[in-house]
XYZ file of C-alpha atoms in Angstrom:
537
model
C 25.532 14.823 13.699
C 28.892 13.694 12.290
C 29.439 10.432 10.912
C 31.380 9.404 14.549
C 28.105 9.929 16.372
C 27.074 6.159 14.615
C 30.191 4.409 14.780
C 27.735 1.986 17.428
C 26.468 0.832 14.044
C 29.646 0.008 12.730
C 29.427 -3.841 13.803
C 26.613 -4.172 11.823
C 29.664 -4.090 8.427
C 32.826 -5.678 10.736
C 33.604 -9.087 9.733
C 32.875 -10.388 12.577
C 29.292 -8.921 12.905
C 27.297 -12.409 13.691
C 29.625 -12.549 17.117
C 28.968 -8.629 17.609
C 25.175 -9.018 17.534
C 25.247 -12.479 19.747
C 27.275 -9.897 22.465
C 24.656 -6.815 22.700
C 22.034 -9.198 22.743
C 23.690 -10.774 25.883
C 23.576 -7.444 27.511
C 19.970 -6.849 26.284
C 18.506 -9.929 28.183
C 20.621 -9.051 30.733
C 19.478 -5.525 31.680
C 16.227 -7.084 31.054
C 16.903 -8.979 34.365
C 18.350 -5.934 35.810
C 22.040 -7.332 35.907
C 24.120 -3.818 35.319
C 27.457 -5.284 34.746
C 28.918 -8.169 32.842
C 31.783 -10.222 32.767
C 33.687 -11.626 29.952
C 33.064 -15.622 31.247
C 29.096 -13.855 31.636
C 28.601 -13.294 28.171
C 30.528 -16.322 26.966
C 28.600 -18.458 29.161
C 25.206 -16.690 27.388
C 26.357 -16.940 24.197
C 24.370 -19.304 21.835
C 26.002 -23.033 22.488
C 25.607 -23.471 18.464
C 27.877 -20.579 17.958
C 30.251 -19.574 20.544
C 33.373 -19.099 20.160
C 35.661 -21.913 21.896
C 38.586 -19.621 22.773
C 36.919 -17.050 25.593
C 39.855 -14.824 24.693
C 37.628 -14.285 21.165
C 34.651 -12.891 23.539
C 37.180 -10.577 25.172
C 38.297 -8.842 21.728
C 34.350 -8.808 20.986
C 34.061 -6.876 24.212
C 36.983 -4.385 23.691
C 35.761 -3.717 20.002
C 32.688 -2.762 21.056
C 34.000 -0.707 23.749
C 35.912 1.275 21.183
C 32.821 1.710 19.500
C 31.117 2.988 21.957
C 28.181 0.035 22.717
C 30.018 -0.845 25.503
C 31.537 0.546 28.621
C 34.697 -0.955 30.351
C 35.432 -0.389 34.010
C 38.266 -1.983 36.274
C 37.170 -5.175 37.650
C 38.503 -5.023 41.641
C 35.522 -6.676 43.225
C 37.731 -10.358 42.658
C 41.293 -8.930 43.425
C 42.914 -10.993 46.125
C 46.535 -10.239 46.229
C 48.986 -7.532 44.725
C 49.782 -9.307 41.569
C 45.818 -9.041 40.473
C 45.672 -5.388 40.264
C 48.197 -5.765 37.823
C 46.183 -8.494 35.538
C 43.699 -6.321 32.915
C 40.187 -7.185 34.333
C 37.486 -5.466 33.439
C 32.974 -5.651 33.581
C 31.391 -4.047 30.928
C 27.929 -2.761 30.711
C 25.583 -0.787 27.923
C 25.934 2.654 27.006
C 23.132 4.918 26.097
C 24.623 4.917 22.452
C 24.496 1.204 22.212
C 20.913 0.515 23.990
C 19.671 3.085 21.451
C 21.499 1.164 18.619
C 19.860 -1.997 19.975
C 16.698 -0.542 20.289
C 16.930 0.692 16.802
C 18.079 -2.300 15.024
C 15.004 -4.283 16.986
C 12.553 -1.830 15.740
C 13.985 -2.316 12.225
C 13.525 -6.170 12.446
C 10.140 -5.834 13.857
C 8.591 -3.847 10.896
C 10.532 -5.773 8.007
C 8.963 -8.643 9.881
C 5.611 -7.251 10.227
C 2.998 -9.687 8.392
C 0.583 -6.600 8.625
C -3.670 -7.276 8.832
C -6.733 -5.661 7.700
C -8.114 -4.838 10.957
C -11.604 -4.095 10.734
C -12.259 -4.062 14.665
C -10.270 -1.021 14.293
C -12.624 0.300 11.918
C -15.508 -0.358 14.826
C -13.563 1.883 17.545
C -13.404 4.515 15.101
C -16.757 4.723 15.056
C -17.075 4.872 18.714
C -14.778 7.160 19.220
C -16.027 9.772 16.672
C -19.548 8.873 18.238
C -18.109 9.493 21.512
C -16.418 13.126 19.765
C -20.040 14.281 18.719
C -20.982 13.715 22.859
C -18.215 15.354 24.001
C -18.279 18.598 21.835
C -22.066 18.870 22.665
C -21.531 19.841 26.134
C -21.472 23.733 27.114
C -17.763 22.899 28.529
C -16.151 20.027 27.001
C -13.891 17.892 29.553
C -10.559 18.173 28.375
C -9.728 14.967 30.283
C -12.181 13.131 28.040
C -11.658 14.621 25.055
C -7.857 14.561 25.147
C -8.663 10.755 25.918
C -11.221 10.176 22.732
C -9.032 12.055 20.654
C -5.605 9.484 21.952
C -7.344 6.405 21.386
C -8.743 7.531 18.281
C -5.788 8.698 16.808
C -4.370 5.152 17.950
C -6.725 3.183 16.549
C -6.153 4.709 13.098
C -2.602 4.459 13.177
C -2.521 0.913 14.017
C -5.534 0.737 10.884
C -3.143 2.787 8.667
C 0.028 1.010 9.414
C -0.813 -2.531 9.416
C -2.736 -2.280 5.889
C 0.023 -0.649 4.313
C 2.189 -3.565 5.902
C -0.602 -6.290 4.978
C -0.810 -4.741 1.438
C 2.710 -5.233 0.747
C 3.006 -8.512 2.138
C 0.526 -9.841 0.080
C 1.779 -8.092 -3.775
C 4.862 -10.426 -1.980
C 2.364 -13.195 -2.009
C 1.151 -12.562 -4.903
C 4.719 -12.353 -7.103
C 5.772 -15.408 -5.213
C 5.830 -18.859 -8.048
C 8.189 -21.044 -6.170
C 5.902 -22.148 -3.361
C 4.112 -25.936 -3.188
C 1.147 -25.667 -5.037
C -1.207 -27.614 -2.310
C 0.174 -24.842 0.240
C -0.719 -21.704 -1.760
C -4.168 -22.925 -2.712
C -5.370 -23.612 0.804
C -3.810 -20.072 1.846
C -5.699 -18.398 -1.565
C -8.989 -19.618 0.317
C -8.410 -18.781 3.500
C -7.167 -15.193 2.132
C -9.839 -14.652 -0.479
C -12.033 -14.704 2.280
C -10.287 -12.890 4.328
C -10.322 -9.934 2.211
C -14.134 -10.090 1.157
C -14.796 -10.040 4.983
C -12.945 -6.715 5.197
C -14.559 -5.479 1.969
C -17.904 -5.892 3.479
C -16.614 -4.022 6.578
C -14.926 -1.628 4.847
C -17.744 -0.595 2.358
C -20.404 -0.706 5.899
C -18.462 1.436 8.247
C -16.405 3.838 5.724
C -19.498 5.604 4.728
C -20.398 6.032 8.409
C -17.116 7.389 9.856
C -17.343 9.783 6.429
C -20.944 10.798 7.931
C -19.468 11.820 11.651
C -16.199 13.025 10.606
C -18.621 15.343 7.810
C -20.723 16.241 11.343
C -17.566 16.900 13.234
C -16.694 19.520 10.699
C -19.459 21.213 9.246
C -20.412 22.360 12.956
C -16.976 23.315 13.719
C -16.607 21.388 17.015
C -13.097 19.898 15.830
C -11.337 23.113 16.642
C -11.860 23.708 19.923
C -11.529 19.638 20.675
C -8.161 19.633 18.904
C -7.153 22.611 20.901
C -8.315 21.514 24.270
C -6.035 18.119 23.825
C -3.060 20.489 22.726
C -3.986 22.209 25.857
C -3.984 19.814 27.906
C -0.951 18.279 26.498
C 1.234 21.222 27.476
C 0.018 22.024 30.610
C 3.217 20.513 32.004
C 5.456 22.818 30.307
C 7.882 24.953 31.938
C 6.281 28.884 31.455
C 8.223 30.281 29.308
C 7.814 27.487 26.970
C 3.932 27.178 27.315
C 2.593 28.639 24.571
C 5.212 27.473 21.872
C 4.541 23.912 23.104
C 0.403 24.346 23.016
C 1.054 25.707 19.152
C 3.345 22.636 18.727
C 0.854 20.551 20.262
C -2.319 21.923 17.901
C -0.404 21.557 14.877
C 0.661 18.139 15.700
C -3.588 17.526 16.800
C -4.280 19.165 13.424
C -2.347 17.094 11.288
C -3.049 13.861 13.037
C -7.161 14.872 11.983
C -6.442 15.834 8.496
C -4.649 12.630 7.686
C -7.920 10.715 9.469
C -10.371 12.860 7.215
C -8.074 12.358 3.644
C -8.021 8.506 4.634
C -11.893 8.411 4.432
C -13.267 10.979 2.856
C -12.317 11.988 -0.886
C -11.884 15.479 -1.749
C -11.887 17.253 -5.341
C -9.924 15.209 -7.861
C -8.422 13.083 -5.024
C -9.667 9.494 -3.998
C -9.740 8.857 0.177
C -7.195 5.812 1.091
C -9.850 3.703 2.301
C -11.405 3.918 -0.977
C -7.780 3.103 -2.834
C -7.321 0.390 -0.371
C -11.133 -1.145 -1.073
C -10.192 -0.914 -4.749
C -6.534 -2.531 -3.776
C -7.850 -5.255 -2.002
C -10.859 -6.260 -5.249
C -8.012 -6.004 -6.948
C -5.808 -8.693 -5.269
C -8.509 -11.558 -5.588
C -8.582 -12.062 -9.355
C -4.308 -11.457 -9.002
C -4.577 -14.479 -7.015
C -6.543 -16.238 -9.367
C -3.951 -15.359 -11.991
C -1.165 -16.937 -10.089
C -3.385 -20.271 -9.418
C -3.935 -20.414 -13.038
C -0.747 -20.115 -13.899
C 0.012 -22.673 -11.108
C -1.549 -25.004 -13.112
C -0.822 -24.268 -16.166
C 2.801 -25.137 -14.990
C 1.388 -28.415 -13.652
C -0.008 -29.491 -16.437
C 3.077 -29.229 -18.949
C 1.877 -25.622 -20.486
C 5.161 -23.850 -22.023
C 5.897 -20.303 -20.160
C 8.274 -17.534 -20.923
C 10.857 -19.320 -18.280
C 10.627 -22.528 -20.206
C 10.958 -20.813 -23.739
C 13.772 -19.161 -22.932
C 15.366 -22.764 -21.038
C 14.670 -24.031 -24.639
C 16.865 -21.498 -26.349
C 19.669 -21.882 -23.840
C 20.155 -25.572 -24.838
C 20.002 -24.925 -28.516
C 22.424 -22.447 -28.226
C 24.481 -25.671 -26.216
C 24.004 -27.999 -29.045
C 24.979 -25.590 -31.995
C 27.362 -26.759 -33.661
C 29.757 -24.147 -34.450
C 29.753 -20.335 -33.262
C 28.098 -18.836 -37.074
C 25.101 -21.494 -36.332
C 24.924 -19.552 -32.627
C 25.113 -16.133 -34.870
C 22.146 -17.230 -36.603
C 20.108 -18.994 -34.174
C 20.904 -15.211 -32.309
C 19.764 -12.817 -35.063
C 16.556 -15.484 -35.439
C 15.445 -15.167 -31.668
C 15.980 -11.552 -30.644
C 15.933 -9.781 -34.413
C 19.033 -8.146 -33.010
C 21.761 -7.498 -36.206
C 24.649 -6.116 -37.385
C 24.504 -2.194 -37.462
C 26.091 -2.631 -41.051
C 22.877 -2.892 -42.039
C 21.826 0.887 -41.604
C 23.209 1.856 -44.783
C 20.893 4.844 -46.376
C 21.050 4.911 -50.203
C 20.074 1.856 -52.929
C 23.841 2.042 -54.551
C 25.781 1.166 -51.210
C 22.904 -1.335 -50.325
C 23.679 -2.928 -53.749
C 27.714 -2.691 -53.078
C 27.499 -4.201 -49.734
C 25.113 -7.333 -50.870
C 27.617 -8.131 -54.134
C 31.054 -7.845 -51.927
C 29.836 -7.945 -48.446
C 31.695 -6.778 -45.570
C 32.967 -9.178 -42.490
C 31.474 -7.997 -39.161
C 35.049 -8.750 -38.035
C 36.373 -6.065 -39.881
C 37.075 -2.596 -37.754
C 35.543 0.769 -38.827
C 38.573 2.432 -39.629
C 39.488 -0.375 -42.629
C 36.169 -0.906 -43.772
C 34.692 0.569 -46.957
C 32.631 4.092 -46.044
C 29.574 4.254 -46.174
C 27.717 6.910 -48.850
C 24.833 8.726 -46.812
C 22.096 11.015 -48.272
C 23.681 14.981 -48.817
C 20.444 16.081 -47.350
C 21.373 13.420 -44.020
C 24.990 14.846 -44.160
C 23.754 18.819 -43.917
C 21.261 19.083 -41.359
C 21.300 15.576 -39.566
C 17.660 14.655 -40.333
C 15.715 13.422 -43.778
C 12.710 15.739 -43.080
C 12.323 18.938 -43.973
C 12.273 21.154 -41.238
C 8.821 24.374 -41.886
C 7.322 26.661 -39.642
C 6.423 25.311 -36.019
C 2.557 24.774 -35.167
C 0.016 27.001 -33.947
C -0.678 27.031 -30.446
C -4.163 25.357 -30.549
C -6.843 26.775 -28.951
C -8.564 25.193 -26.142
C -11.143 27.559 -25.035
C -14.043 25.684 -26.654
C -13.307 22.458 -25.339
C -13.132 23.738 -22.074
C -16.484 25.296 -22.369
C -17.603 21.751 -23.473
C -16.231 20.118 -20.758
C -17.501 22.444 -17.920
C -21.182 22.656 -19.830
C -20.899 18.152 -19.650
C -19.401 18.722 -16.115
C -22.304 20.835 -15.336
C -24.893 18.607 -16.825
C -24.152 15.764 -15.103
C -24.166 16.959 -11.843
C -27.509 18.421 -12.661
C -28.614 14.742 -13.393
C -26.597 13.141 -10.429
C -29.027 15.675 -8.439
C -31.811 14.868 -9.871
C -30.964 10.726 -9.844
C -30.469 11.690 -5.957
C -34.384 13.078 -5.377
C -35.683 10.481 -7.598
C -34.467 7.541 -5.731
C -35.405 8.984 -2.058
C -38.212 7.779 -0.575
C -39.055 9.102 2.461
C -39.675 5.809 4.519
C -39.332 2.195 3.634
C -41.313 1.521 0.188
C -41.892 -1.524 -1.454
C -38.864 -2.207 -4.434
C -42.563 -3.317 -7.183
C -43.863 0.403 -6.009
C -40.511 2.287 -7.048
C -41.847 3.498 -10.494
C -39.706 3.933 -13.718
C -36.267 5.095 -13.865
C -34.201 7.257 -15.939
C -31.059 5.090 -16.853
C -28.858 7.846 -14.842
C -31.533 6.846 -11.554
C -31.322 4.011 -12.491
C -27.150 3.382 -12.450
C -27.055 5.211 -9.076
C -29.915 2.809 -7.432
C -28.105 -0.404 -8.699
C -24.866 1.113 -7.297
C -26.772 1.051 -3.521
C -28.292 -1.789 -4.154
C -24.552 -3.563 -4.982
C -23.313 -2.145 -1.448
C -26.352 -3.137 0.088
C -26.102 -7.258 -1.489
C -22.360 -6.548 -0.267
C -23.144 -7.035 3.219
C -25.795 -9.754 2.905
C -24.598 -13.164 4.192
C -26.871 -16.090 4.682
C -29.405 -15.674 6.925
C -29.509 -11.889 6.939
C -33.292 -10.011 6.924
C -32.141 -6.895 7.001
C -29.057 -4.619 5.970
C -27.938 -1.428 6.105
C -24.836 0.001 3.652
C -23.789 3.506 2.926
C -22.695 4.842 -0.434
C -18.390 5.036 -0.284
C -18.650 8.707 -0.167
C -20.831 8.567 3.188
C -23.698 10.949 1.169
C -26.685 7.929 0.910
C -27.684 5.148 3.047
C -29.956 2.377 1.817
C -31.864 0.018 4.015
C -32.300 -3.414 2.589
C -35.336 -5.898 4.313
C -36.618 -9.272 2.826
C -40.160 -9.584 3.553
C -40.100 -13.490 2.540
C -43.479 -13.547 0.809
C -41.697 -14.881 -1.889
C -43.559 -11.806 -4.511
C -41.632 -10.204 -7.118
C -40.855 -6.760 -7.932
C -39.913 -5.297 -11.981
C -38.236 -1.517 -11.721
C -39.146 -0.740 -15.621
C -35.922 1.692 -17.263
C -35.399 2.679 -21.033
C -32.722 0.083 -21.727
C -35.101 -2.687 -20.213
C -36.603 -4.394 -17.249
C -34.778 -5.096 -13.946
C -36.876 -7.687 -11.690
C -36.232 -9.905 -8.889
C -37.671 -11.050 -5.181
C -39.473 -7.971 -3.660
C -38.146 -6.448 -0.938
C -38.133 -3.056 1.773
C -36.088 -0.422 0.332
C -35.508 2.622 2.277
C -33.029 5.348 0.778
C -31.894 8.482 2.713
C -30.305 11.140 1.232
C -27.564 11.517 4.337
C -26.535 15.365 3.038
C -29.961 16.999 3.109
C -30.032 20.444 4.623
C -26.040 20.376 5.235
C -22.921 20.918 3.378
C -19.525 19.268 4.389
C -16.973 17.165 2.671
C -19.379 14.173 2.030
C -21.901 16.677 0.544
C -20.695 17.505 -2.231
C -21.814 15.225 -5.270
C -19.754 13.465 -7.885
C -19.293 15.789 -11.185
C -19.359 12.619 -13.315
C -21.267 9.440 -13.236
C -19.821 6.355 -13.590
C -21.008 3.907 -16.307
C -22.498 0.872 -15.358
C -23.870 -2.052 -17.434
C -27.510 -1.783 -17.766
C -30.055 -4.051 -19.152
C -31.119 -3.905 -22.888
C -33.730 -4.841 -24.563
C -36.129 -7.309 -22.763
C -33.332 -8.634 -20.968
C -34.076 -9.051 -17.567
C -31.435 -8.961 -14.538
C -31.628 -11.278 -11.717
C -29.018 -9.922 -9.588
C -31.186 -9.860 -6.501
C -31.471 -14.007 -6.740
C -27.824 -14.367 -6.600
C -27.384 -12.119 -3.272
């Protein structure tokens, strides 16, 4: 396209632009009540009362401007001709092109998503779940309905649009939030609340269902039922196609299918090296909550008097008003910033000596000043160091070993943490034995997404690990006994409960199978200290 084909946009620039978008805007409501054509008096008379134009004839030039453009189409007005001398008076109606209704349309879209607030939707999180559920159904029968599976697969992919979308949008929104200092202070801490717990409800959403739509989307695949679904909705989708077109548009349509699931599967499940989007947006969103805390502290700091960098530098801008004389603002200059003369960069004790007995005005230019005497060595090859022989390439062949033999290893003892802590049907926590400190960091991992999801009044609760491969079941008996898991490092006790852990990958391979190659480190107790996290669930 040729930079004609947008001249529509060009009122969006004119200097009358304001009186441009008033116009279309008439016309929009106006084919929104099915009214085709327009008169000039019409679209004064709809024009904004705070802002129309006086003159009418102003509204006309709009009209013609935008008809030369190409928003607007002109036609000859006849319908109110009553004598001879009216065909002779320029009358005209105008109504919407195509050009300018898709201008409109495109300038509405664009003030709908820089308006967008965005939301953490975790009912959309709940439909995903049904849907894949509904999936698994579907590609169990002998002959899947491609009515119902092109349906499943529609409202799915909907669903996690609108999820995908409206965090990004949220997520920006609130880093807006969070750089914003010029807000009342009473209004930003009641919206910190109300947000802070906002974004632990999600959280706890987040880290309950993300695991489980990991687990089905893992099913989906390792049986290989997302193939044929994907190509039964491309199927279906170009069934209306003309036949010589058909089966270019199915390809077209599978392709389109097939992207749509891989960007599902990336957002929740992480791959080698690469961390899923849900898991970037969990970490985004922990992240946020102490940001906020940083801006109410700073909040009050400002309340309370507390010099900032904004107030140090408001400081220095009224000294530099009250100096005196323009050599005290030199000074008070060099003292602030450090930033001098490049006089200074003189490289041998002599003309150091020189300049400091007979100094040399900064006034004075370069071509009348004094020269400078520089190193012989500086003068012949640029550079004070002696340039030798360049360095071995260093081999890395060992430390690569290393790292593979440490990669190896701890997978070995991820495995081996995974056994230990399965226990084949719910178990008291007092009857879990000893633990290994690697056991031991992967239980108190569970255990944290478990407490995660516990809100007052809970008995029982059910997490899965973020990358869908463990599920622990969490039940409080409320005999009030007390359980000690015994480690190396220490002892870890609290109020007994029902702990069930299932290993979620046994006898199957998929994406959410495959374990992590490194452990992360987590604080463990030393000593005879002893941890009462489970009190403070």
């Amino acid at each position: 396209m040729t930079a004609s084909d947008y001249s529509p946009f060009a009122h969006l620039t004119a200097p009358n632009a304001p009186l441009y978008r008033q116009v279309m805007r008439a016309f929009l409501a106006a084919k929104e009540r099915f009214a085709v054509h327009l008169r000039p008096e019409d679209v004064h008379a709809a024009l904004d009362a705070g802002s129309r134009p006086a003159d009418p004839d102003a509204v006309t030039q709009a009209l013609d401007q935008l008809v030369e453009w190409g928003n607007l189409r002109a036609d000859p007005d006849h319908a109110r001709v009553t004598a001879v001398e009216d065909f002779y008076r320029r009358r005209f109606i105008y109504q919407l092109t195509r050009a300018g209704e898709a201008a409109e349309a495109a300038l509405g879209t664009y003030d709908e998503v820089l308006g967008r607030r965005g939301e953490l939707q975790a009912v959309a999180l709940h439909d995903i779940v049904t849907q894949l559920r509904a999936l698994l159904v579907i590609a169990a029968e002998d002959g899947p309905d491609p009515a119902k599976a092109h349906l499943a697969l529609s409202v799915l992919t909907a669903r996690f649009t609108d999820l995908a979308d409206n965090a990004r949008a949220f997520m920006g929104s609130l880093q807006r939030t969070i750089d914003l200092h010029d807000i009342e202070v009473e209004a930003f801490l009641a919206y910190k609340d109300r947000l802070i717990q906002y974004l632990e409800r999600f959280i706890q959403d987040l880290i309950t269902l993300g695991g489980r739509i990991a687990l089905l989307i893992g099913e989906l695949e390792e049986q290989e039922r997302v193939g044929p679904l994907l190509r039964i909705a491309a199927a279906r989708e170009a069934a209306d196609a003309a036949p010589e077109d058909a089966e270019r548009a199915e390809a077209v349509a599978y392709e389109r299918w097939a992207a749509r699931w891989s960007g599902l599967a990336e957002w929740f499940v992480s791959g080698e090296g690469r961390e899923s989007q849900a898991r970037l947006l969990r970490g985004r969103a922990l992240g946020s909550i102490p940001q906020l805390l940083t801006v109410v502290r700073q909040l009050n700091e400002r309340r309370a008097g507390r010099s900032d960098r904004s107030a140090d530098f408001r400081t220095l801008a009224r000294w530099f008003a009250q100096a005196p004389d323009d050599a005290a603002r030199h000074r008070l200059w060099r003292v602030a910033f450090g930033l001098h003369s490049s006089r200074h960069l003189t490289v041998d004790a002599e003309t150091l000596d020189g300049r400091t007995a007979d100094p040399e005005p900064a006034s004075t230019p370069w071509s009348e000043a004094r020269p400078l005497r520089i190193s012989p060595q500086l003068r012949r090859t640029g550079s004070y160091e002696r340039r030798g022989r360049p360095r071995r390439v260093a081999d890395r062949g060992e430390a690569k070993r290393r790292l593979a033999e440490i990669a190896a290893r701890q997978t070995e003892e991820t495995r081996r943490a995974r056994d230990r802590l399965v226990t084949d049907g719910p178990v008291r926590l007092s009857r879990l034995g000893g633990l290994d400190p690697h056991a031991f960091q992967l239980f108190l991992r569970l255990l944290g997404d478990a407490l995660a999801t516990w809100r007052p009044g809970t008995v029982t609760t059910v997490a899965t690990s973020g990358d869908g491969s463990m599920e622990i079941r969490l039940t409080a008996p409320g005999d009030g006994s007390t359980a000690e898991v015994h480690t190396p490092d220490g002892v870890f006790s609290g109020p007994d409960h029902l702990i069930d852990i299932v290993d979620l990958t046994a006898g199957r391979g998929g994406p959410a199978a495959a374990p992590p190659t490194a452990s992360v480190p987590l604080p463990a107790p030393r000593g005879d200290t002893t941890a009462r996290l489970l009190e403070d669930r």
